[in-house]
Coordinates of C-alpha atoms in Angstrom, one line a residue:
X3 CA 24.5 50.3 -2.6
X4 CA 27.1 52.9 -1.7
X5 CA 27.4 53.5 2.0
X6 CA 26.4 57.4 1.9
X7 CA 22.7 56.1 0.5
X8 CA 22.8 53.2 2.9
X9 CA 23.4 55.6 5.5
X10 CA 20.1 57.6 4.3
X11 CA 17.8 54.6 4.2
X12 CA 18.9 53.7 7.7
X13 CA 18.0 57.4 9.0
X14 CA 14.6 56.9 7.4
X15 CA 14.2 53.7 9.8
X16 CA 14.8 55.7 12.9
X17 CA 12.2 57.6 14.4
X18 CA 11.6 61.4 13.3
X19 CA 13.3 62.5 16.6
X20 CA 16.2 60.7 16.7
X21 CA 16.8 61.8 13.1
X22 CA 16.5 65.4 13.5
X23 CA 18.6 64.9 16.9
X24 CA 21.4 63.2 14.8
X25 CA 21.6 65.6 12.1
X26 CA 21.5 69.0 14.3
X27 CA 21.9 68.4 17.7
X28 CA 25.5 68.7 18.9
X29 CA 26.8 65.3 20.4
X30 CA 29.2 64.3 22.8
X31 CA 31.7 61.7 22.1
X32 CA 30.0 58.9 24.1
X33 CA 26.7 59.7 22.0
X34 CA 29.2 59.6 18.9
X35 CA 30.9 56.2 19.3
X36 CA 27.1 54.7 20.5
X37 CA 26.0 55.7 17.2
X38 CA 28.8 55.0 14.8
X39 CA 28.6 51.2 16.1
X40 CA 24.3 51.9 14.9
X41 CA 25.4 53.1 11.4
X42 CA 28.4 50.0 11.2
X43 CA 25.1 47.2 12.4
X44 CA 23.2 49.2 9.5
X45 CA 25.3 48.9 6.9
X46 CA 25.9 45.8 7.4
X47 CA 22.6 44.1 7.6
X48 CA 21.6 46.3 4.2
X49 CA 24.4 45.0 2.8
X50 CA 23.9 41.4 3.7
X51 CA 20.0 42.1 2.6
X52 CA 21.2 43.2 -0.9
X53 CA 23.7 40.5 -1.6
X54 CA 20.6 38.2 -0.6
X55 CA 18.6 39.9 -3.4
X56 CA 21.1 39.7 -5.9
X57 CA 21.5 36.3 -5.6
X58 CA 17.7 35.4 -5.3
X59 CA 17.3 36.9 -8.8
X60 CA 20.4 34.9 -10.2
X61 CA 18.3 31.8 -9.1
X62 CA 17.0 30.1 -12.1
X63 CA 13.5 28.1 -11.7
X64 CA 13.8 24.9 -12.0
X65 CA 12.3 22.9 -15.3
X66 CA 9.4 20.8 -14.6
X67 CA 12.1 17.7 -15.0
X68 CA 14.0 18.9 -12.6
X69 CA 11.3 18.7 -9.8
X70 CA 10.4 15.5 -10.9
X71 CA 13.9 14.3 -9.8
X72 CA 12.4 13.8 -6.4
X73 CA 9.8 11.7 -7.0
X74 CA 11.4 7.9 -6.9
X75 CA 13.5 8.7 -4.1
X76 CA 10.3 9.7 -1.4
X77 CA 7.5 9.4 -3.6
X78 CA 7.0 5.7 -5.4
X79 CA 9.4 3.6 -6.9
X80 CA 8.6 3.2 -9.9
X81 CA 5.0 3.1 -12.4
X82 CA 3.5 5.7 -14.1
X83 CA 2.5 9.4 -12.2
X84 CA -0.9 8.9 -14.3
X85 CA -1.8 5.3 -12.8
X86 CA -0.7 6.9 -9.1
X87 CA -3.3 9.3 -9.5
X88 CA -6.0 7.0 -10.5
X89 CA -5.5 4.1 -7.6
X90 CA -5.4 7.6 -5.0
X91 CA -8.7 8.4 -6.5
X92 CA -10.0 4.8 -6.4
X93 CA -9.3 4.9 -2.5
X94 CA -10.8 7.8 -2.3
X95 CA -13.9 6.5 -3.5
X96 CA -13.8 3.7 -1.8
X97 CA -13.7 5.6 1.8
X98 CA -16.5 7.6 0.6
X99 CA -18.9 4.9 -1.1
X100 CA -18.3 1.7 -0.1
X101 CA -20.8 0.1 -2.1
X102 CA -20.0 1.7 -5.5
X103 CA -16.2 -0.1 -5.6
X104 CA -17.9 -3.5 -5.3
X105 CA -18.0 -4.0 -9.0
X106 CA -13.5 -3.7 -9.1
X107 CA -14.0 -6.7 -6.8
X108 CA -15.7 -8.9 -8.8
X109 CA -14.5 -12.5 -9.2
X110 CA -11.5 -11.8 -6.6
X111 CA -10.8 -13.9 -3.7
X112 CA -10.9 -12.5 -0.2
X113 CA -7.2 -11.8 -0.1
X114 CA -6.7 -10.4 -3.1
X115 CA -9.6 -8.3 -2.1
X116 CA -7.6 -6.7 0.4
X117 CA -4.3 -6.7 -1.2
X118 CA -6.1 -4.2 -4.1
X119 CA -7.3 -2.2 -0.8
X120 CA -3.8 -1.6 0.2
X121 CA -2.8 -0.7 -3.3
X122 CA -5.1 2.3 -3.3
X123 CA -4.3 3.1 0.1
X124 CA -0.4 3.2 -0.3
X125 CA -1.1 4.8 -3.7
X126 CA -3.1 7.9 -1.7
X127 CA -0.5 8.0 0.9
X128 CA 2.1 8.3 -2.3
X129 CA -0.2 11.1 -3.9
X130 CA -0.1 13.0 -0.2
X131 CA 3.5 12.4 -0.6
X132 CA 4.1 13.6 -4.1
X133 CA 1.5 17.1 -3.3
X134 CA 4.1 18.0 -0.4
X135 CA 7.0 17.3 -2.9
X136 CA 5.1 19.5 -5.5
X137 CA 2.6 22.0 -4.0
X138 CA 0.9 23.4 -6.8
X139 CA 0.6 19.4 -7.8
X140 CA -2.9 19.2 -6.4
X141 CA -4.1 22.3 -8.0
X142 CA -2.5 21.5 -11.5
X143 CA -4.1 17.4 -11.9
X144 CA -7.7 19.3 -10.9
X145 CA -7.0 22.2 -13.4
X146 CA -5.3 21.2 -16.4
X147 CA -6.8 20.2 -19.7
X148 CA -5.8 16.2 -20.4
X149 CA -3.4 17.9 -23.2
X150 CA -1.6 20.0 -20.5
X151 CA -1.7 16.7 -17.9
X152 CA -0.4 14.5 -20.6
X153 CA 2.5 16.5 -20.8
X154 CA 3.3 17.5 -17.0
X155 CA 3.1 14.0 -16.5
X156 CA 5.5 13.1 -18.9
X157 CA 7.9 15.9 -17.9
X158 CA 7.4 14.7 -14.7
X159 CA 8.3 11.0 -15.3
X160 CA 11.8 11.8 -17.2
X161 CA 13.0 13.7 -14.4
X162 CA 12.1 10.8 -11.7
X163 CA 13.3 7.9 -14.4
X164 CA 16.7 10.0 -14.9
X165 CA 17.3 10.9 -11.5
X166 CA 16.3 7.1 -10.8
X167 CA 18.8 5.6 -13.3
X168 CA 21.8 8.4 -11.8
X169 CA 21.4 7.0 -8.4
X170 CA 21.9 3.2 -9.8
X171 CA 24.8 4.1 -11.3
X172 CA 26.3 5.9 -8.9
X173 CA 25.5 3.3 -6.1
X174 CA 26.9 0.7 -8.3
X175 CA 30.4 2.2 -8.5
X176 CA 30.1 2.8 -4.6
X177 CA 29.4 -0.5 -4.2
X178 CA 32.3 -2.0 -5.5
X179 CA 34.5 0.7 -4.1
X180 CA 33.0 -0.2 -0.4
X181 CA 33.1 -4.2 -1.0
X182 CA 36.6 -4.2 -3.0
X183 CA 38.0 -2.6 0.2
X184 CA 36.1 -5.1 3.0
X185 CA 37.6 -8.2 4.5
X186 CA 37.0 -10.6 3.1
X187 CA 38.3 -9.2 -0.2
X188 CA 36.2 -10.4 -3.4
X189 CA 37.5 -12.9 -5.7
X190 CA 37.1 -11.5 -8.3
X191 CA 37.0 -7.9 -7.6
X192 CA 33.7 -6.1 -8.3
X193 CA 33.7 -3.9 -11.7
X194 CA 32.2 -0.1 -11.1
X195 CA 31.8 0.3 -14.3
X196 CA 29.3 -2.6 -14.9
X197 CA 27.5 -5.6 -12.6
X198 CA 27.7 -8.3 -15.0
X199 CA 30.3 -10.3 -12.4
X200 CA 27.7 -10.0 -9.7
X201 CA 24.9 -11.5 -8.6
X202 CA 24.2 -15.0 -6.7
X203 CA 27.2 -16.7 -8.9
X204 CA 29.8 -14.4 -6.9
X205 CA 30.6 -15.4 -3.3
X206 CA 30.1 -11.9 -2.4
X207 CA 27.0 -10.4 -3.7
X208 CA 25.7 -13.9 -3.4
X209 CA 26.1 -14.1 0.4
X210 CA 24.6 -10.8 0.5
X211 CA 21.6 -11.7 -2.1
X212 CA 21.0 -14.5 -0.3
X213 CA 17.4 -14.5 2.0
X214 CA 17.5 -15.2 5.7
X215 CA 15.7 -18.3 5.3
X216 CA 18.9 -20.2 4.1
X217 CA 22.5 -20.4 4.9
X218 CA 24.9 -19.5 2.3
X219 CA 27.9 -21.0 4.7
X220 CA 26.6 -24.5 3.8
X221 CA 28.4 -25.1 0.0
X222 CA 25.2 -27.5 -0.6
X223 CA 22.7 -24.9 0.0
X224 CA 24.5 -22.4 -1.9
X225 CA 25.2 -25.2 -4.9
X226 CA 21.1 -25.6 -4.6
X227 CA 20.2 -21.7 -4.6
X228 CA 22.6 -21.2 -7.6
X229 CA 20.8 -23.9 -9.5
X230 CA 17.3 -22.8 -8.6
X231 CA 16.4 -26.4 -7.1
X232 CA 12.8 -26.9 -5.7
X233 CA 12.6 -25.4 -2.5
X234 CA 15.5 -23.2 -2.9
X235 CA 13.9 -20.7 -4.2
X236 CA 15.2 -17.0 -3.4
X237 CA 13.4 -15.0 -5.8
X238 CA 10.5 -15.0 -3.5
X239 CA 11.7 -13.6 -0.3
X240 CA 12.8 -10.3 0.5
X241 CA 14.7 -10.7 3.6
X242 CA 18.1 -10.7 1.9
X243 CA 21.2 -10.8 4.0
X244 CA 22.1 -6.9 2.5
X245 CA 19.6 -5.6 5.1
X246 CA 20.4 -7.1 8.1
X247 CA 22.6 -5.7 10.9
X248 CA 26.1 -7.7 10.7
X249 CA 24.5 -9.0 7.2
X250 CA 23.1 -11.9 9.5
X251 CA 19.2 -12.9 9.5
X252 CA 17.7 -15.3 12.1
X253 CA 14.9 -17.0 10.0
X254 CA 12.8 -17.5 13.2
X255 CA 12.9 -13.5 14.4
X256 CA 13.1 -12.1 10.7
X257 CA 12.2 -8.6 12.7
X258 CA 15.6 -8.6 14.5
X259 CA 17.8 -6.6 12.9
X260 CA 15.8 -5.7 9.6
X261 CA 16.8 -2.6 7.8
X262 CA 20.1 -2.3 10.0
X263 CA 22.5 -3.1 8.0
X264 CA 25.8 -0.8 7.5
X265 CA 25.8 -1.2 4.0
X266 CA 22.3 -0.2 3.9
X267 CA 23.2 3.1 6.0
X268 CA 25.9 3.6 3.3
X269 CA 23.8 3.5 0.2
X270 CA 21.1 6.1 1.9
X271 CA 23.6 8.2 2.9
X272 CA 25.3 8.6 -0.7
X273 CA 21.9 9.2 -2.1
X274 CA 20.5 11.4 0.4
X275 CA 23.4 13.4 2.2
X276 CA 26.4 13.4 0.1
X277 CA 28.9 10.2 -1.0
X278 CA 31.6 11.7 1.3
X279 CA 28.8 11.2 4.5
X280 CA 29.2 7.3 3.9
X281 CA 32.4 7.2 5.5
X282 CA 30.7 8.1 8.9
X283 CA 29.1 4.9 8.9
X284 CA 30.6 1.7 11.1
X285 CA 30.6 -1.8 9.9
X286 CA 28.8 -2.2 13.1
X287 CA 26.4 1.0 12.9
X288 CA 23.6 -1.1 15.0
X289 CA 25.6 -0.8 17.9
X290 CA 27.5 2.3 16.9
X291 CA 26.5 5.7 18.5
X292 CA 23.4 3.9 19.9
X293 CA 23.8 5.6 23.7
X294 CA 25.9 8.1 21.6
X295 CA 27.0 11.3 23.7
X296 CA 24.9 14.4 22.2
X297 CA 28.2 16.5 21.6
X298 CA 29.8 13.7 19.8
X299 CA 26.5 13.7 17.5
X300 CA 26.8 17.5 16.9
X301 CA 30.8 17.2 16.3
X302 CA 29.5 14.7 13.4
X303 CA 26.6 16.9 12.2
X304 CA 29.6 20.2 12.7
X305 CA 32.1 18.2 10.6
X306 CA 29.4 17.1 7.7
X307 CA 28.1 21.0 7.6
X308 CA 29.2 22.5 4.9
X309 CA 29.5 19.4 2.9
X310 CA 25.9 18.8 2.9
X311 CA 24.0 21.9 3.4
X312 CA 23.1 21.9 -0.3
X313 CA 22.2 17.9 -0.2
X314 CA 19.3 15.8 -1.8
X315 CA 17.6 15.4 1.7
X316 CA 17.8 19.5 2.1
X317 CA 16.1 19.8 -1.8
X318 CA 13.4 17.7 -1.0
X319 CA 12.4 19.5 2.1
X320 CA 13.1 15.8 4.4
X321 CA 13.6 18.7 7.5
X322 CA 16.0 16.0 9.0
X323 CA 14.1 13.0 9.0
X324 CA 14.6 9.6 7.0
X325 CA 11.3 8.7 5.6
X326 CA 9.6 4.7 4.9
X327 CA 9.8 5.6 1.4
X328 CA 13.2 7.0 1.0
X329 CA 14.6 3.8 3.2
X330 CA 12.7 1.5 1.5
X331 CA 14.1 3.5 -1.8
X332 CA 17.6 3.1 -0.9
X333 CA 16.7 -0.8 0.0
X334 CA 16.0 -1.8 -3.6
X335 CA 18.8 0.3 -5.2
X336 CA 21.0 -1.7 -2.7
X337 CA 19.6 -5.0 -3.9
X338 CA 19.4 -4.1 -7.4
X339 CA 23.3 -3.4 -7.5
X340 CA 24.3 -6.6 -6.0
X341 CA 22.4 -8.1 -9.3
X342 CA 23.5 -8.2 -12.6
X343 CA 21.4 -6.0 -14.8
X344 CA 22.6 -3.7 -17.0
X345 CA 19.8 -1.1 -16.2
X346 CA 16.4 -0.7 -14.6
X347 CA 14.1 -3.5 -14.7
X348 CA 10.7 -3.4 -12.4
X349 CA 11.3 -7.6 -12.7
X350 CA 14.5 -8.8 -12.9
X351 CA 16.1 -12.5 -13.4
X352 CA 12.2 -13.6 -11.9
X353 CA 12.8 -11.1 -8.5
X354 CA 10.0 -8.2 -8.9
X355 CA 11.6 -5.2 -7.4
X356 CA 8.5 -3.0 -7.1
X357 CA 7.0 -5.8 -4.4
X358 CA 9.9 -5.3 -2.7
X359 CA 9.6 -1.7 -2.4
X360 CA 5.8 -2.3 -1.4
X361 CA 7.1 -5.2 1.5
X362 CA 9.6 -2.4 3.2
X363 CA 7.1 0.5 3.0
X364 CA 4.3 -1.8 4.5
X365 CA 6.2 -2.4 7.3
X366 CA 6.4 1.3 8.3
X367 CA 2.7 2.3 7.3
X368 CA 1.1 -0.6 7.3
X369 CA 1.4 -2.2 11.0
X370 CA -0.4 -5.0 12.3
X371 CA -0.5 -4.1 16.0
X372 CA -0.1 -1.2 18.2
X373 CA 3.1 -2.6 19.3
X374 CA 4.5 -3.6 16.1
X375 CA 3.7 0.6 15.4
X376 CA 5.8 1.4 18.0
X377 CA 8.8 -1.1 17.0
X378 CA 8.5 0.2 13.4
X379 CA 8.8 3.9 14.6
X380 CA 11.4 3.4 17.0
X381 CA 13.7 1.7 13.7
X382 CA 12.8 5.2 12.0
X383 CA 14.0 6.9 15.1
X384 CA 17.3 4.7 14.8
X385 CA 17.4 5.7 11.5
X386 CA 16.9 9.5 11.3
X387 CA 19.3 9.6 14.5
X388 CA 22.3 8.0 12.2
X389 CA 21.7 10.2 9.1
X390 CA 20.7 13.3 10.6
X391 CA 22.6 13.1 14.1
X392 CA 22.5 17.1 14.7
X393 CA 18.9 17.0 14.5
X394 CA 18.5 14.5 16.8
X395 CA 20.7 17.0 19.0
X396 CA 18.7 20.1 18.5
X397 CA 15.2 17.9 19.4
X398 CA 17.1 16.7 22.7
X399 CA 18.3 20.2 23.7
X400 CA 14.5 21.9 23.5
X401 CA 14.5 23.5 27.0
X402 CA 10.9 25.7 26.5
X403 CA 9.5 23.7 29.3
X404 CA 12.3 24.1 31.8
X405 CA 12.3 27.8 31.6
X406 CA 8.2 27.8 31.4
X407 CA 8.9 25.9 34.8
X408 CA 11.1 28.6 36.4
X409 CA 8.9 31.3 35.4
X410 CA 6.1 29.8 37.0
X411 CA 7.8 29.1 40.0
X412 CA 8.9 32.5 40.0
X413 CA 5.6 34.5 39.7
X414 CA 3.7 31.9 42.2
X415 CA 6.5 33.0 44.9
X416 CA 5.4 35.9 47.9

């Protein structure tokens, strides 16, 4: 827009008198200077509004894959969109008519009873997930013909597989960048381009694979664990070393410490913020920045800026805040990489990866005790405070109240 029209349209936004005063009135050269810094403000907020516009209608929309990309990383880990649907409606159902889901718990046993419960439940809490992702989600399942489903579905599940299958490979060559470079060194070194020399048979990955219940220190027990001897069975707990702060579990307070571990902090961070974000995070990020000055936070947040202000987290609308889902996400790509499979597997080598998902997610949203609530939201609180450390700055700087405070004090006052 050339400035001689922009000057036009902002005459048209001043009032009729101020126009007509402009354009005939003599003016003095105070007047003058007052109102070529108006017309400079002008021209540059229509400017800035145009350039805004152009770019909005560069903007391509998105193909219904590309949405979908969103969906293993907050959503659910893995399974079919179409079964997702189904179990939400089958809780559904259930909170409405009790009675009528008695027949889906025929010939069950009391716990499995409830463990099909909790299904639906985290099912409908995925669905509630997967509508804020997708807000025309809702309106599309309740509209479209099965032909039209069929297909959005399957759209859908390409993009969240692909995106799924990207973020495995890419942690695995982050892994092996991160452990080639930690003390101890690994013998051998860890190959990024593959994780066929991982796993329990490698001191490394092994130590880290390796559940809280035993201790890999002990050559006996690790001899036994490698060999899969009777009572050595790892496959069947999912309290591996990986997520542990210091990568250390004490097998009688299995609480202390979960979900804390650096490494852990690294993997979410590449998948969420940027690769380049990792780096932020200290071996010892449990104890690191926990009575962290505010200004020190920002000066993080500051340096990360422009880095990230295109990021995964932005995309999926997370507003600065780490999410059950997304940890428990980041969890199981962790694990998986310190395996050996050459891609996805929901069960791999016996170790069923989508229970494991369930067991980390369940912690958050499906607490036992009022108190065991609170723990679980204080770890979120740890965690959204070292990914997102300038939002935890702007919540602690909200002054409203403080100022509401002097007003009051002010206008009560003879």
């Amino acid at each position: 827009m050339a400035p001689s029209s922009l000057r036009s349209h902002a005459l048209s936004l001043l009032p009729s008198s101020s126009s007509s005063r402009i354009e005939s009135n003599p003016i003095d050269e105070t007047d003058g200077q007052m109102n070529a810094a108006y017309w400079k403000r002008r021209f540059l907020v229509l400017k800035e509004e145009t350039n805004t516009s152009k770019k909005r209608k560069g903007e391509s929309t998105p193909s219904i894959g590309q949405i979908g990309r969103g969906i293993r990383k907050i959503v659910f880990i893995c399974g079919y969109i179409k079964d997702l649907v189904l179990e939400a409606d089958k809780h559904a159902e259930f909170i409405e008519d009790v009675d009528g889901s008695m027949d889906d718990f025929d010939g069950l046993t009391e716990e499995q009873v409830q463990e099909l419960k909790r299904d639906w439940e985290r099912s409908h809490k995925a669905l509630q997930e997967l509508c804020c992702l997708l807000p025309n989600f809702h309106k599309k399942i309740n509209e479209g013909s099965p032909e039209e489903l069929f297909e959005y579905y399957s759209k859908l599940q390409i993009g969240a597989n692909n995106a799924r299958s990207d973020d495995l490979n890419r942690i695995r060559e982050c892994l092996a960048e991160w452990l080639n470079h930690a003390q101890p060194t690994p013998s051998p070194l860890l190959v990024k381009e593959r994780r066929d020399n991982r796993g329990l048979g490698h001191d490394v990955t092994g130590c880290f694979l390796c559940p809280a219940e035993f201790e890999w220190e002990n050559l006996e027990v690790r001899a036994k664990l490698r060999a899969g001897e009777e009572g050595y069975d790892w496959l069947s707990s999912y309290h591996a070393q990986a997520f542990y702060s210091n990568h250390k579990a004490d097998p009688q307070r299995l609480e202390d410490g979960f979900l804390k571990s650096a490494l852990l902090v690294k993997v979410y961070k590449s998948i969420f913020t940027s690769p380049s974000s990792a780096a932020d995070v200290a071996d010892d990020c449990e104890s690191e920045q926990e009575n962290e000055p505010a200004a020190k936070a920002a000066r993080l947040s500051q340096s990360r800026k422009k880095a990230t202000k295109c990021n995964v987290a932005s995309r999926l609308h997370m507003n600065d805040k780490v999410t059950p889902r997304s940890v428990a996400y980041a969890a199981v790509l962790l694990h998986y990489n310190l395996q050996t499979a050459e891609r996805w597997f929901e069960i791999y080598g016996g170790f069923d990866y989508r229970a494991l998902y369930n067991e980390i997610v369940d912690y958050f949203e499906d607490v036992p005790t009022p108190a065991a609530k609170e723990r679980a939201q204080n770890l979120m609180d740890w965690w959204t405070i070292r990914v997102f450390p300038g939002a935890a700055v702007c919540r602690q700087s909200n002054t409203s109240a403080s100022r509401k405070a002097m007003r009051e004090q002010c206008a009560a006052r003879v």
